[in-house]
PDB file of C-alpha atoms in Angstrom:
ATOM      1  CA  MET A   1      18.467  -3.094   3.668  1.00  0.00           C
ATOM      2  CA  TYR A   2      15.282  -3.314   5.129  1.00  0.00           C
ATOM      3  CA  ILE A   3      15.439  -1.432   8.445  1.00  0.00           C
ATOM      4  CA  ARG A   4      12.368  -2.269  10.956  1.00  0.00           C
ATOM      5  CA  PRO A   5      11.785  -1.029  14.792  1.00  0.00           C
ATOM      6  CA  LEU A   6       9.909  -3.314  16.729  1.00  0.00           C
ATOM      7  CA  LEU A   7       8.127  -2.527  20.012  1.00  0.00           C
ATOM      8  CA  MET A   8       6.829  -5.797  21.916  1.00  0.00           C
ATOM      9  CA  GLY A   9       5.768  -6.362  25.424  1.00  0.00           C
ATOM     10  CA  SER A  10       7.978  -8.506  27.197  1.00  0.00           C
ATOM     11  CA  GLY A  11       6.884  -8.229  30.847  1.00  0.00           C
ATOM     12  CA  PRO A  12       4.935 -11.303  32.425  1.00  0.00           C
ATOM     13  CA  ILE A  13       1.403 -11.014  32.608  1.00  0.00           C
ATOM     14  CA  MET A  14      -1.351 -13.727  31.955  1.00  0.00           C
ATOM     15  CA  GLY A  15      -4.767 -11.171  32.036  1.00  0.00           C
ATOM     16  CA  LEU A  16      -5.946  -9.230  29.198  1.00  0.00           C
ATOM     17  CA  ALA A  17      -4.011  -5.877  30.101  1.00  0.00           C
ATOM     18  CA  PRO A  18      -1.050  -3.725  28.773  1.00  0.00           C
ATOM     19  CA  ALA A  19       2.656  -5.408  29.472  1.00  0.00           C
ATOM     20  CA  PRO A  20       4.472  -4.125  32.854  1.00  0.00           C
ATOM     21  CA  GLU A  21       7.568  -4.019  30.373  1.00  0.00           C
ATOM     22  CA  TYR A  22       8.251  -3.717  26.809  1.00  0.00           C
ATOM     23  CA  THR A  23      11.327  -4.289  24.701  1.00  0.00           C
ATOM     24  CA  PHE A  24      12.284  -1.724  21.573  1.00  0.00           C
ATOM     25  CA  LEU A  25      14.555  -3.131  19.039  1.00  0.00           C
ATOM     26  CA  ILE A  26      15.620  -2.338  15.657  1.00  0.00           C
ATOM     27  CA  TYR A  27      16.458  -5.274  13.265  1.00  0.00           C
ATOM     28  CA  CYS A  28      18.164  -4.771   9.783  1.00  0.00           C
ATOM     29  CA  SER A  29      18.196  -7.423   6.992  1.00  0.00           C
ATOM     30  CA  PRO A  30      19.118  -7.510   3.193  1.00  0.00           C
ATOM     31  CA  VAL A  31      16.039  -7.960   1.436  1.00  0.00           C
ATOM     32  CA  GLY A  32      14.880  -8.861  -2.516  1.00  0.00           C
ATOM     33  CA  ASN A  33      11.531  -7.779  -3.802  1.00  0.00           C
ATOM     34  CA  TYR A  34       8.663  -8.431  -1.499  1.00  0.00           C
ATOM     35  CA  PHE A  35       6.435  -9.829  -3.949  1.00  0.00           C
ATOM     36  CA  LYS A  36       7.576 -13.453  -5.456  1.00  0.00           C
ATOM     37  CA  GLU A  37       6.767 -11.784  -8.762  1.00  0.00           C
ATOM     38  CA  GLY A  38      10.045  -9.777  -8.475  1.00  0.00           C
ATOM     39  CA  PHE A  39       9.359  -6.304 -10.501  1.00  0.00           C
ATOM     40  CA  ALA A  40       6.676  -7.847 -12.465  1.00  0.00           C
ATOM     41  CA  PRO A  41       3.286  -6.154 -12.330  1.00  0.00           C
ATOM     42  CA  LEU A  42       0.664  -7.367  -9.576  1.00  0.00           C
ATOM     43  CA  ASN A  43      -2.298  -9.429 -10.017  1.00  0.00           C
ATOM     44  CA  LEU A  44      -5.050  -8.075  -7.346  1.00  0.00           C
ATOM     45  CA  TYR A  45      -8.039  -9.410  -6.226  1.00  0.00           C
ATOM     46  CA  VAL A  46     -10.872  -7.462  -4.742  1.00  0.00           C
ATOM     47  CA  GLU A  47     -12.130  -9.027  -1.370  1.00  0.00           C
ATOM     48  CA  ASP A  48     -15.534  -8.335  -0.434  1.00  0.00           C
ATOM     49  CA  GLU A  49     -15.944 -10.913   2.427  1.00  0.00           C
ATOM     50  CA  PHE A  50     -13.152 -10.300   4.708  1.00  0.00           C
ATOM     51  CA  HIS A  51     -12.268  -6.691   5.929  1.00  0.00           C
ATOM     52  CA  ARG A  52      -8.938  -5.843   6.768  1.00  0.00           C
ATOM     53  CA  ALA A  53      -9.629  -2.713   9.434  1.00  0.00           C
ATOM     54  CA  THR A  54     -13.094  -1.184  10.850  1.00  0.00           C
ATOM     55  CA  ARG A  55     -13.711   2.514  12.007  1.00  0.00           C
ATOM     56  CA  GLY A  56     -12.521   2.907  15.289  1.00  0.00           C
ATOM     57  CA  GLY A  57     -10.086   0.144  15.228  1.00  0.00           C
ATOM     58  CA  ALA A  58      -6.389  -0.168  14.868  1.00  0.00           C
ATOM     59  CA  GLY A  59      -6.054  -0.062  11.088  1.00  0.00           C
ATOM     60  CA  GLY A  60      -4.424   3.085  10.834  1.00  0.00           C
ATOM     61  CA  VAL A  61      -1.486   1.815  13.427  1.00  0.00           C
ATOM     62  CA  LYS A  62       1.560  -0.242  12.444  1.00  0.00           C
ATOM     63  CA  SER A  63       0.823  -3.454  14.601  1.00  0.00           C
ATOM     64  CA  ILE A  64      -0.188  -6.960  14.158  1.00  0.00           C
ATOM     65  CA  THR A  65      -3.437  -6.319  14.162  1.00  0.00           C
ATOM     66  CA  ASN A  66      -3.131  -4.913  10.507  1.00  0.00           C
ATOM     67  CA  TYR A  67      -1.955  -8.484   9.388  1.00  0.00           C
ATOM     68  CA  ALA A  68      -4.059 -11.150  11.403  1.00  0.00           C
ATOM     69  CA  PRO A  69      -7.090 -10.392   9.837  1.00  0.00           C
ATOM     70  CA  VAL A  70      -5.857 -10.849   6.171  1.00  0.00           C
ATOM     71  CA  LEU A  71      -3.807 -14.039   6.556  1.00  0.00           C
ATOM     72  CA  LYS A  72      -7.004 -16.120   5.470  1.00  0.00           C
ATOM     73  CA  ALA A  73      -7.922 -13.900   2.579  1.00  0.00           C
ATOM     74  CA  ILE A  74      -4.354 -13.743   1.142  1.00  0.00           C
ATOM     75  CA  ALA A  75      -4.250 -17.647   1.396  1.00  0.00           C
ATOM     76  CA  ARG A  76      -7.245 -17.931  -0.953  1.00  0.00           C
ATOM     77  CA  ALA A  77      -6.356 -15.242  -3.442  1.00  0.00           C
ATOM     78  CA  LYS A  78      -2.644 -17.005  -3.715  1.00  0.00           C
ATOM     79  CA  GLY A  79      -4.252 -20.259  -4.145  1.00  0.00           C
ATOM     80  CA  ASN A  80      -6.108 -18.661  -7.062  1.00  0.00           C
ATOM     81  CA  GLY A  81      -3.056 -17.454  -8.508  1.00  0.00           C
ATOM     82  CA  TYR A  82      -3.459 -13.503  -7.336  1.00  0.00           C
ATOM     83  CA  SER A  83      -0.313 -11.880  -5.985  1.00  0.00           C
ATOM     84  CA  ASP A  84      -2.445 -10.024  -3.177  1.00  0.00           C
ATOM     85  CA  VAL A  85      -5.599  -8.930  -1.983  1.00  0.00           C
ATOM     86  CA  LEU A  86      -7.440  -5.102  -2.452  1.00  0.00           C
ATOM     87  CA  TYR A  87      -9.531  -4.503   0.714  1.00  0.00           C
ATOM     88  CA  LEU A  88     -12.921  -2.607   0.429  1.00  0.00           C
ATOM     89  CA  ASP A  89     -14.341  -0.643   3.718  1.00  0.00           C
ATOM     90  CA  SER A  90     -16.189  -2.479   6.146  1.00  0.00           C
ATOM     91  CA  VAL A  91     -18.859   0.137   6.322  1.00  0.00           C
ATOM     92  CA  HIS A  92     -20.208   0.549   2.562  1.00  0.00           C
ATOM     93  CA  LYS A  93     -18.315  -2.402   0.941  1.00  0.00           C
ATOM     94  CA  ARG A  94     -17.630  -0.096  -1.916  1.00  0.00           C
ATOM     95  CA  TYR A  95     -14.512   2.014  -1.164  1.00  0.00           C
ATOM     96  CA  LEU A  96     -11.188   1.046  -1.578  1.00  0.00           C
ATOM     97  CA  GLU A  97      -8.955   0.688   1.650  1.00  0.00           C
ATOM     98  CA  GLU A  98      -5.646  -0.937   0.670  1.00  0.00           C
ATOM     99  CA  VAL A  99      -3.733  -4.015  -0.156  1.00  0.00           C
ATOM    100  CA  SER A 100      -2.787  -6.167   2.540  1.00  0.00           C
ATOM    101  CA  SER A 101       0.943  -4.911   3.122  1.00  0.00           C
ATOM    102  CA  CYS A 102       0.718  -1.527   1.057  1.00  0.00           C
ATOM    103  CA  ASN A 103      -1.269   1.597   0.056  1.00  0.00           C
ATOM    104  CA  ILE A 104      -3.316   1.560  -3.423  1.00  0.00           C
ATOM    105  CA  PHE A 105      -2.981   4.744  -6.064  1.00  0.00           C
ATOM    106  CA  VAL A 106      -5.724   5.026  -8.923  1.00  0.00           C
ATOM    107  CA  LEU A 107      -4.296   7.188 -11.941  1.00  0.00           C
ATOM    108  CA  LYS A 108      -6.918   8.796 -14.484  1.00  0.00           C
ATOM    109  CA  GLY A 109      -5.381  11.373 -16.731  1.00  0.00           C
ATOM    110  CA  ARG A 110      -3.556  13.706 -14.731  1.00  0.00           C
ATOM    111  CA  VAL A 111      -5.140  12.758 -11.504  1.00  0.00           C
ATOM    112  CA  ILE A 112      -3.936  10.396  -9.050  1.00  0.00           C
ATOM    113  CA  SER A 113      -6.325   9.392  -6.357  1.00  0.00           C
ATOM    114  CA  THR A 114      -5.657   7.249  -3.064  1.00  0.00           C
ATOM    115  CA  PRO A 115      -8.093   6.392  -0.019  1.00  0.00           C
ATOM    116  CA  ALA A 116      -7.882   9.324   2.578  1.00  0.00           C
ATOM    117  CA  ALA A 117      -6.082   8.118   5.771  1.00  0.00           C
ATOM    118  CA  ILE A 118      -9.203   8.274   8.004  1.00  0.00           C
ATOM    119  CA  GLY A 119      -8.047   5.553  10.846  1.00  0.00           C
ATOM    120  CA  THR A 120      -8.488   2.241   8.711  1.00  0.00           C
ATOM    121  CA  ILE A 121      -5.557   2.707   6.538  1.00  0.00           C
ATOM    122  CA  LEU A 122      -1.856   3.208   7.153  1.00  0.00           C
ATOM    123  CA  GLN A 123      -0.185   6.400   6.594  1.00  0.00           C
ATOM    124  CA  GLY A 124       3.020   4.815   4.817  1.00  0.00           C
ATOM    125  CA  VAL A 125       6.040   7.090   4.363  1.00  0.00           C
ATOM    126  CA  THR A 126       6.521   5.713   0.954  1.00  0.00           C
ATOM    127  CA  ARG A 127       2.869   7.038   0.361  1.00  0.00           C
ATOM    128  CA  LYS A 128       3.767  10.198   1.502  1.00  0.00           C
ATOM    129  CA  SER A 129       6.946  10.470  -0.524  1.00  0.00           C
ATOM    130  CA  ILE A 130       4.845   9.372  -3.671  1.00  0.00           C
ATOM    131  CA  ILE A 131       2.195  11.903  -3.021  1.00  0.00           C
ATOM    132  CA  GLU A 132       4.691  14.805  -2.870  1.00  0.00           C
ATOM    133  CA  ILE A 133       6.812  13.664  -5.544  1.00  0.00           C
ATOM    134  CA  ALA A 134       3.332  13.195  -7.871  1.00  0.00           C
ATOM    135  CA  SER A 135       2.569  16.761  -6.910  1.00  0.00           C
ATOM    136  CA  ASP A 136       5.956  17.959  -7.870  1.00  0.00           C
ATOM    137  CA  GLN A 137       5.303  16.612 -11.458  1.00  0.00           C
ATOM    138  CA  GLY A 138       2.272  18.325 -11.920  1.00  0.00           C
ATOM    139  CA  TYR A 139      -0.275  15.751 -11.289  1.00  0.00           C
ATOM    140  CA  GLN A 140      -3.292  16.858  -8.893  1.00  0.00           C
ATOM    141  CA  VAL A 141      -3.223  14.138  -6.154  1.00  0.00           C
ATOM    142  CA  GLU A 142      -6.434  13.387  -4.402  1.00  0.00           C
ATOM    143  CA  GLU A 143      -6.743  11.699  -0.896  1.00  0.00           C
ATOM    144  CA  ARG A 144     -10.649  10.648  -0.702  1.00  0.00           C
ATOM    145  CA  ALA A 145     -13.040   8.287  -0.850  1.00  0.00           C
ATOM    146  CA  VAL A 146     -12.283   5.884  -3.919  1.00  0.00           C
ATOM    147  CA  ALA A 147     -15.088   4.066  -5.001  1.00  0.00           C
ATOM    148  CA  VAL A 148     -14.270   0.331  -6.166  1.00  0.00           C
ATOM    149  CA  ASP A 149     -16.267   1.660  -9.597  1.00  0.00           C
ATOM    150  CA  GLU A 150     -13.809   3.811 -10.430  1.00  0.00           C
ATOM    151  CA  LEU A 151     -11.317   1.167 -10.958  1.00  0.00           C
ATOM    152  CA  ALA A 152     -12.900   0.093 -14.318  1.00  0.00           C
ATOM    153  CA  GLU A 153     -12.204   3.939 -15.991  1.00  0.00           C
ATOM    154  CA  ALA A 154      -8.548   4.200 -14.356  1.00  0.00           C
ATOM    155  CA  ASP A 155      -5.553   4.474 -16.564  1.00  0.00           C
ATOM    156  CA  GLU A 156      -2.937   2.974 -14.257  1.00  0.00           C
ATOM    157  CA  VAL A 157      -3.150   1.347 -10.871  1.00  0.00           C
ATOM    158  CA  PHE A 158      -0.120   1.016  -8.350  1.00  0.00           C
ATOM    159  CA  CYS A 159       0.939   0.063  -4.856  1.00  0.00           C
ATOM    160  CA  THR A 160       3.360   1.700  -2.372  1.00  0.00           C
ATOM    161  CA  GLY A 161       4.965   0.649   0.717  1.00  0.00           C
ATOM    162  CA  THR A 162       8.173   0.537   2.567  1.00  0.00           C
ATOM    163  CA  ALA A 163       8.837  -3.262   1.742  1.00  0.00           C
ATOM    164  CA  VAL A 164       7.228  -2.935  -1.759  1.00  0.00           C
ATOM    165  CA  GLY A 165       8.478   0.360  -2.860  1.00  0.00           C
ATOM    166  CA  VAL A 166       6.496   1.142  -5.910  1.00  0.00           C
ATOM    167  CA  ALA A 167       4.838  -1.793  -7.690  1.00  0.00           C
ATOM    168  CA  SER A 168       2.454  -1.538 -10.664  1.00  0.00           C
ATOM    169  CA  VAL A 169      -0.824  -3.450 -10.991  1.00  0.00           C
ATOM    170  CA  ALA A 170      -1.232  -5.211 -14.283  1.00  0.00           C
ATOM    171  CA  SER A 171      -4.899  -6.667 -13.460  1.00  0.00           C
ATOM    172  CA  ILE A 172      -7.761  -6.421 -10.757  1.00  0.00           C
ATOM    173  CA  THR A 173     -10.278  -8.799 -10.297  1.00  0.00           C
ATOM    174  CA  TYR A 174     -13.971  -7.769  -8.835  1.00  0.00           C
ATOM    175  CA  GLN A 175     -16.719  -9.896  -8.862  1.00  0.00           C
ATOM    176  CA  GLY A 176     -15.529 -12.367 -11.603  1.00  0.00           C
ATOM    177  CA  LYS A 177     -14.326  -9.397 -13.829  1.00  0.00           C
ATOM    178  CA  ARG A 178     -10.875  -8.717 -14.547  1.00  0.00           C
ATOM    179  CA  LEU A 179      -9.704  -5.321 -15.361  1.00  0.00           C
ATOM    180  CA  GLU A 180      -6.355  -4.747 -16.998  1.00  0.00           C
ATOM    181  CA  TYR A 181      -4.112  -1.626 -16.940  1.00  0.00           C
ATOM    182  CA  LYS A 182      -1.334   0.109 -18.417  1.00  0.00           C
ATOM    183  CA  VAL A 183       2.492  -1.380 -17.253  1.00  0.00           C
ATOM    184  CA  GLY A 184       6.122  -0.921 -18.096  1.00  0.00           C
ATOM    185  CA  ALA A 185       9.069   1.414 -18.710  1.00  0.00           C
ATOM    186  CA  GLU A 186       6.799   4.365 -19.490  1.00  0.00           C
ATOM    187  CA  THR A 187       4.123   4.528 -16.775  1.00  0.00           C
ATOM    188  CA  VAL A 188       3.680   7.180 -14.516  1.00  0.00           C
ATOM    189  CA  ALA A 189       4.135   4.635 -11.734  1.00  0.00           C
ATOM    190  CA  GLN A 190       7.547   3.649 -13.000  1.00  0.00           C
ATOM    191  CA  GLN A 191       8.347   7.423 -13.328  1.00  0.00           C
ATOM    192  CA  LEU A 192       7.575   8.220  -9.908  1.00  0.00           C
ATOM    193  CA  TYR A 193       9.571   5.144  -8.615  1.00  0.00           C
ATOM    194  CA  SER A 194      12.781   6.238 -10.487  1.00  0.00           C
ATOM    195  CA  ILE A 195      12.646   9.690  -8.557  1.00  0.00           C
ATOM    196  CA  LEU A 196      12.420   8.239  -5.513  1.00  0.00           C
ATOM    197  CA  GLU A 197      14.576   5.799  -5.851  1.00  0.00           C
ATOM    198  CA  GLY A 198      17.072   8.539  -7.668  1.00  0.00           C
ATOM    199  CA  ILE A 199      16.561  10.438  -4.372  1.00  0.00           C
ATOM    200  CA  LYS A 200      17.275   7.843  -1.992  1.00  0.00           C
ATOM    201  CA  SER A 201      20.801   6.575  -3.688  1.00  0.00           C
ATOM    202  CA  GLY A 202      21.810  10.399  -4.213  1.00  0.00           C
ATOM    203  CA  ALA A 203      21.512  10.200  -8.182  1.00  0.00           C
ATOM    204  CA  ILE A 204      18.858  13.299  -7.836  1.00  0.00           C
ATOM    205  CA  GLU A 205      19.474  16.068  -5.185  1.00  0.00           C
ATOM    206  CA  ASP A 206      17.306  16.099  -2.433  1.00  0.00           C
ATOM    207  CA  LYS A 207      15.555  19.073  -2.012  1.00  0.00           C
ATOM    208  CA  LYS A 208      13.325  17.953   0.547  1.00  0.00           C
ATOM    209  CA  GLY A 209      15.306  17.238   3.598  1.00  0.00           C
ATOM    210  CA  TRP A 210      14.459  13.199   3.229  1.00  0.00           C
ATOM    211  CA  VAL A 211      18.107  11.994   3.099  1.00  0.00           C
ATOM    212  CA  VAL A 212      20.000  12.057   6.262  1.00  0.00           C
ATOM    213  CA  GLU A 213      23.760  11.344   6.527  1.00  0.00           C
ATOM    214  CA  ILE A 214      25.132   9.094   9.027  1.00  0.00           C
TER     215      ILE A 214
END
């Protein structure tokens, strides 16, 4: 069950200004896996021409401005057989930001790195949950600038998101070079996903106060 709140300007206005009236609604829908691959690992393409967000913009806000800039890049990547696009920062064009619809994590040894939320990426609740769970499992979690070059040394890469859940990445292609990563049932990504789903389903005791009875 996917639950999505939506706030949209619904008051009449022709000029460039805030709407005089807004409509807030929540819709619920049964859904399958977000990616057409299902639970199969993802194959990502690093985009160094288009940018999802810029400093001082609305990249850290859950709005349509997060998605309109990526549509052309996604269409091109999927046309070439990739699952989705991994974007770089717009200033240096060398630091990871996020995938079109989810956050990115890079694992090397016992260290899990993810781009810091500095206004250009979404601070997703699944991202936050996985950071806490990983820390509880003894991993060192770093929220920082993650250079694209670090992908070459990573053991695992995975994505997180409300609709995505936790998705392992099988490969990332950057400037014509394909990098491959560990996937499967024994991965850290799968371990963290199982714990998160266990808490959500009640199979694992919720000691964090995340579960709300309705």
